[in-house]
Each structure stands twice: as C-alpha cells, then as structure tokens.
PDB file of C-alpha atoms in Angstrom:
ATOM      1  CA  MET A  27     125.130  96.950  76.366  1.00 73.00           C
ATOM      2  CA  ILE A  28     121.945  95.527  77.829  1.00 79.00           C
ATOM      3  CA  VAL A  29     120.018  98.586  76.629  1.00 82.00           C
ATOM      4  CA  ASP A  30     120.996  97.865  73.028  1.00 86.00           C
ATOM      5  CA  GLU A  31     119.931  94.239  73.405  1.00 87.00           C
ATOM      6  CA  LEU A  32     116.555  95.280  74.834  1.00 84.00           C
ATOM      7  CA  LEU A  33     115.975  97.783  72.040  1.00 87.00           C
ATOM      8  CA  ASP A  34     116.931  95.202  69.394  1.00 88.00           C
ATOM      9  CA  TYR A  35     114.671  92.593  70.982  1.00 86.00           C
ATOM     10  CA  LEU A  36     111.673  94.941  71.234  1.00 86.00           C
ATOM     11  CA  ASP A  37     112.298  97.009  68.087  1.00 84.00           C
ATOM     12  CA  ASP A  38     109.471  95.582  65.951  1.00 85.00           C
ATOM     13  CA  LYS A  39     106.938  95.657  68.777  1.00 85.00           C
ATOM     14  CA  LEU A  40     107.824  99.185  69.903  1.00 87.00           C
ATOM     15  CA  GLU A  41     107.520 100.597  66.393  1.00 86.00           C
ATOM     16  CA  HIS A  42     103.859  99.608  66.089  1.00 88.00           C
ATOM     17  CA  ILE A  43     102.588 100.847  69.459  1.00 91.00           C
ATOM     18  CA  GLU A  44     101.647 104.459  70.096  1.00 91.00           C
ATOM     19  CA  VAL A  45     102.270 106.262  73.353  1.00 91.00           C
ATOM     20  CA  GLU A  46      99.003 107.316  74.956  1.00 91.00           C
ATOM     21  CA  GLU A  47     100.533 109.479  77.671  1.00 89.00           C
ATOM     22  CA  MET A  48     103.880 110.315  79.256  1.00 87.00           C
ATOM     23  CA  ARG A  49     104.286 112.003  82.640  1.00 88.00           C
ATOM     24  CA  LEU A  50     107.522 113.244  84.142  1.00 83.00           C
ATOM     25  CA  GLY A  51     107.024 113.581  87.880  1.00 81.00           C
ATOM     26  CA  LEU A  52     109.231 114.699  90.720  1.00 80.00           C
ATOM     27  CA  SER A  53     110.224 111.138  91.582  1.00 81.00           C
ATOM     28  CA  TYR A  54     108.997 108.893  88.795  1.00 86.00           C
ATOM     29  CA  THR A  55     108.427 109.005  85.066  1.00 89.00           C
ATOM     30  CA  GLY A  56     105.440 107.096  83.698  1.00 91.00           C
ATOM     31  CA  VAL A  57     104.645 105.996  80.163  1.00 92.00           C
ATOM     32  CA  LEU A  58     101.212 104.672  79.219  1.00 92.00           C
ATOM     33  CA  LEU A  59     100.944 102.812  75.917  1.00 93.00           C
ATOM     34  CA  GLU A  60      97.806 102.703  73.778  1.00 92.00           C
ATOM     35  CA  ASP A  61      97.204  99.057  74.708  1.00 90.00           C
ATOM     36  CA  GLY A  62      97.039  99.894  78.431  1.00 89.00           C
ATOM     37  CA  ARG A  63     100.532  98.784  79.429  1.00 89.00           C
ATOM     38  CA  MET A  64     102.400 101.156  81.685  1.00 90.00           C
ATOM     39  CA  GLY A  65     105.997 101.468  82.804  1.00 89.00           C
ATOM     40  CA  LEU A  66     107.710 103.522  85.477  1.00 88.00           C
ATOM     41  CA  ALA A  67     111.275 104.711  86.002  1.00 88.00           C
ATOM     42  CA  TYR A  68     113.020 106.932  88.515  1.00 85.00           C
ATOM     43  CA  SER A  69     113.206 110.527  87.207  1.00 83.00           C
ATOM     44  CA  PHE A  70     116.727 111.509  88.415  1.00 76.00           C
ATOM     45  CA  ARG A  71     115.616 115.123  88.762  1.00 69.00           C
ATOM     46  CA  GLU A  72     118.666 115.917  90.898  1.00 70.00           C
ATOM     47  CA  GLU A  73     120.770 115.375  87.789  1.00 67.00           C
ATOM     48  CA  ALA A  74     118.827 117.822  85.628  1.00 61.00           C
ATOM     49  CA  ARG A  75     121.242 120.108  83.824  1.00 57.00           C
ATOM     50  CA  ARG A  76     119.045 123.203  83.787  1.00 55.00           C
ATOM     51  CA  CYS A  77     116.404 124.402  86.177  1.00 51.00           C
ATOM     52  CA  CYS A  78     113.573 125.233  83.763  1.00 49.00           C
ATOM     53  CA  SER A  79     114.117 122.992  80.747  1.00 48.00           C
ATOM     54  CA  ILE A  80     114.704 119.530  82.113  1.00 55.00           C
ATOM     55  CA  ILE A  81     113.815 117.970  78.743  1.00 57.00           C
ATOM     56  CA  ASP A  82     114.200 120.141  75.645  1.00 57.00           C
ATOM     57  CA  SER A  83     111.095 118.661  73.998  1.00 56.00           C
ATOM     58  CA  ALA A  84     108.836 118.926  77.058  1.00 55.00           C
ATOM     59  CA  GLY A  85     105.206 119.316  76.018  1.00 55.00           C
ATOM     60  CA  GLU A  86     105.945 117.879  72.578  1.00 58.00           C
ATOM     61  CA  ILE A  87     106.790 114.270  73.398  1.00 62.00           C
ATOM     62  CA  GLU A  88     104.581 111.951  71.378  1.00 64.00           C
ATOM     63  CA  GLY A  89     104.774 109.247  68.774  1.00 73.00           C
ATOM     64  CA  ASN A  90     105.393 105.569  68.785  1.00 82.00           C
ATOM     65  CA  ALA A  91     106.957 103.717  71.662  1.00 90.00           C
ATOM     66  CA  LEU A  92     110.221 103.177  69.758  1.00 90.00           C
ATOM     67  CA  ASP A  93     110.815 106.948  69.616  1.00 88.00           C
ATOM     68  CA  LEU A  94     110.479 107.213  73.383  1.00 90.00           C
ATOM     69  CA  ALA A  95     112.371 103.993  74.148  1.00 92.00           C
ATOM     70  CA  GLU A  96     115.401 105.212  72.204  1.00 91.00           C
ATOM     71  CA  ARG A  97     115.715 108.090  74.693  1.00 88.00           C
ATOM     72  CA  VAL A  98     117.226 105.520  77.056  1.00 91.00           C
ATOM     73  CA  ARG A  99     120.546 106.291  75.319  1.00 90.00           C
ATOM     74  CA  SER A 100     120.360 110.011  76.138  1.00 87.00           C
ATOM     75  CA  PRO A 101     123.239 111.419  78.197  1.00 85.00           C
ATOM     76  CA  ASN A 102     120.580 113.445  80.060  1.00 82.00           C
ATOM     77  CA  ALA A 103     119.474 111.178  82.931  1.00 82.00           C
ATOM     78  CA  VAL A 104     116.004 112.757  83.128  1.00 81.00           C
ATOM     79  CA  ASP A 105     115.424 112.238  79.394  1.00 83.00           C
ATOM     80  CA  SER A 106     116.797 108.708  79.686  1.00 87.00           C
ATOM     81  CA  SER A 107     114.155 107.925  82.326  1.00 88.00           C
ATOM     82  CA  VAL A 108     111.510 108.341  79.601  1.00 89.00           C
ATOM     83  CA  GLY A 109     113.231 105.579  77.644  1.00 91.00           C
ATOM     84  CA  VAL A 110     113.520 103.308  80.682  1.00 90.00           C
ATOM     85  CA  ALA A 111     109.830 103.791  81.537  1.00 92.00           C
ATOM     86  CA  THR A 112     108.874 102.931  77.954  1.00 92.00           C
ATOM     87  CA  LEU A 113     110.995  99.775  77.983  1.00 91.00           C
ATOM     88  CA  ASN A 114     109.490  98.814  81.339  1.00 88.00           C
ATOM     89  CA  ALA A 115     106.007  99.157  79.855  1.00 89.00           C
ATOM     90  CA  MET A 116     106.952  96.690  77.118  1.00 87.00           C
ATOM     91  CA  VAL A 117     108.693  94.062  79.219  1.00 80.00           C
ATOM     92  CA  ASN A 118     106.268  94.103  82.161  1.00 65.00           C
ATOM     93  CA  HIS A 119     103.254  92.695  80.393  1.00 62.00           C
ATOM     94  CA  ASP A 120     103.221  88.896  80.343  1.00 56.00           C
ATOM     95  CA  THR A 121     101.596  88.335  83.729  1.00 53.00           C
ATOM     96  CA  GLU A 122      98.483  86.299  82.932  1.00 57.00           C
ATOM     97  CA  GLY A 123      97.698  84.030  85.862  1.00 52.00           C
ATOM     98  CA  VAL A 124     100.316  85.650  88.126  1.00 53.00           C
ATOM     99  CA  ASP A 125      99.426  87.565  91.270  1.00 57.00           C
ATOM    100  CA  GLY A 126     101.876  90.377  90.470  1.00 58.00           C
ATOM    101  CA  ASN A 127     104.046  89.962  93.562  1.00 64.00           C
ATOM    102  CA  LEU A 128     107.620  90.629  92.441  1.00 65.00           C
ATOM    103  CA  LEU A 129     109.056  88.285  95.042  1.00 70.00           C
ATOM    104  CA  ASN A 130     107.312  85.336  93.348  1.00 71.00           C
ATOM    105  CA  PHE A 131     109.424  85.928  90.225  1.00 70.00           C
ATOM    106  CA  LEU A 132     112.861  86.246  91.820  1.00 75.00           C
ATOM    107  CA  ASN A 133     113.573  82.678  93.035  1.00 80.00           C
ATOM    108  CA  ILE A 134     115.338  84.022  96.103  1.00 85.00           C
ATOM    109  CA  GLU A 135     116.115  81.322  98.616  1.00 86.00           C
ATOM    110  CA  GLU A 136     117.085  81.519 102.257  1.00 86.00           C
ATOM    111  CA  GLY A 137     120.820  82.123 102.585  1.00 87.00           C
ATOM    112  CA  ASP A 138     121.216  83.813  99.151  1.00 91.00           C
ATOM    113  CA  LYS A 139     123.204  87.024  98.761  1.00 92.00           C
ATOM    114  CA  VAL A 140     121.222  89.636  96.827  1.00 90.00           C
ATOM    115  CA  GLY A 141     122.264  92.978  95.348  1.00 90.00           C
ATOM    116  CA  MET A 142     119.604  95.618  94.660  1.00 87.00           C
ATOM    117  CA  VAL A 143     120.282  98.736  92.599  1.00 84.00           C
ATOM    118  CA  GLY A 144     118.141 101.429  94.207  1.00 82.00           C
ATOM    119  CA  ASN A 145     116.551 101.255  97.621  1.00 82.00           C
ATOM    120  CA  PHE A 146     113.001 100.046  97.045  1.00 78.00           C
ATOM    121  CA  GLY A 147     112.048 100.080 100.728  1.00 77.00           C
ATOM    122  CA  PRO A 148     109.005  97.783 100.868  1.00 78.00           C
ATOM    123  CA  VAL A 149     110.659  95.223  98.560  1.00 81.00           C
ATOM    124  CA  ALA A 150     113.976  95.473 100.398  1.00 85.00           C
ATOM    125  CA  ASP A 151     112.289  94.874 103.745  1.00 85.00           C
ATOM    126  CA  LYS A 152     110.664  91.675 102.450  1.00 84.00           C
ATOM    127  CA  ILE A 153     113.859  90.372 100.802  1.00 87.00           C
ATOM    128  CA  ARG A 154     115.971  91.201 103.854  1.00 85.00           C
ATOM    129  CA  GLU A 155     113.926  88.763 105.956  1.00 81.00           C
ATOM    130  CA  ASP A 156     115.577  85.694 104.382  1.00 80.00           C
ATOM    131  CA  VAL A 157     118.805  86.781 102.676  1.00 88.00           C
ATOM    132  CA  GLU A 158     121.917  88.914 102.913  1.00 91.00           C
ATOM    133  CA  LEU A 159     120.879  92.064 101.056  1.00 91.00           C
ATOM    134  CA  HIS A 160     123.277  94.688  99.656  1.00 92.00           C
ATOM    135  CA  ILE A 161     121.653  97.887  98.399  1.00 90.00           C
ATOM    136  CA  PHE A 162     123.492 100.170  95.970  1.00 90.00           C
ATOM    137  CA  GLU A 163     121.974 103.638  96.055  1.00 85.00           C
ATOM    138  CA  ARG A 164     122.857 106.956  94.418  1.00 79.00           C
ATOM    139  CA  ASN A 165     121.688 109.000  97.413  1.00 75.00           C
ATOM    140  CA  PRO A 166     121.903 106.640 100.366  1.00 73.00           C
ATOM    141  CA  ASN A 167     119.887 107.850 103.343  1.00 73.00           C
ATOM    142  CA  ASP A 168     120.257 104.450 104.967  1.00 70.00           C
ATOM    143  CA  LEU A 169     123.703 103.881 106.484  1.00 71.00           C
ATOM    144  CA  SER A 170     123.601 100.226 105.431  1.00 78.00           C
ATOM    145  CA  ALA A 171     123.351 101.142 101.722  1.00 85.00           C
ATOM    146  CA  HIS A 172     126.430 101.203  99.488  1.00 85.00           C
ATOM    147  CA  PRO A 173     127.029 104.092  97.073  1.00 83.00           C
ATOM    148  CA  ASP A 174     126.057 103.220  93.503  1.00 77.00           C
ATOM    149  CA  TRP A 175     129.526 103.818  92.157  1.00 76.00           C
TER     150      TRP A 175
END
C-alpha cells in the first residue's frame, strides 16, 4: 500500500522529529512539527464511532512524528486523519523558491482528464477551466461529483 511505502520512506526522519501540537477540528486535523512544518487532513468526523470519545487517547497525544504518522493505519477514520496530517507535514516541505501554488506542481495541460479525490472547491474551479475534471467525493453536495466508492 502507498501508506506503507510513505512510512518506510519517511521512517528515519519521522523518528527524530517531535510533534509540537496536534489539533483535531470539526473539518480538519492539523499537526505542527517542532521544526515549523505543518500538515492538514480531513477529519472524517461523520465516521466517528462514538459521540464523546472520537479518539481514545484524546488529550494525551504526544511524542515523535513517527508515533502519530503510524496512526494512518488505524481502522478509525478520525484517528487515521492524525496520521495523514503528520505525513502531509513531512512531505510538504521542499518548497524553496516556489510560490506555493498547487497548480504549478501538477503539470495539467489543456485537454487532460483529471480525477480529484475530495471536492476542494477553489482548486477544482481553477482546474476545471482547462480540463475535464471528475471529482470523487464521500458526501457529494455537487450533482456533478461521483461517489467515492
């Protein structure tokens, strides 16, 4: 699985970086690493198994980035978002000399067919200008989106 490959690739780096802060919000989960890198992930709160204890270790999550990144394998989607956010913090850091515009990294050309997992509205609107865009969304509120399954 791609998650295993990412964890293997980042294993040594993750083990030596501490997590400064982790926030689980209504829509997004954020992880801030001690070196200032930050990653976000969707929280999947609608898939929480219990109403009051979304993550068993809430209030006690700390340690090195590897501990949090390994949560990506959790069967609990909310807990897994902590792992995804941590991985995003690690892989979204080599941007020296780049303006940060995602579209500059994608090499999308006019006439391409593009699939997007999750409806990221502002990004989708920009991509849709030049290509055939197919959005796969868990909770589609846009009739043009396809279900994620």
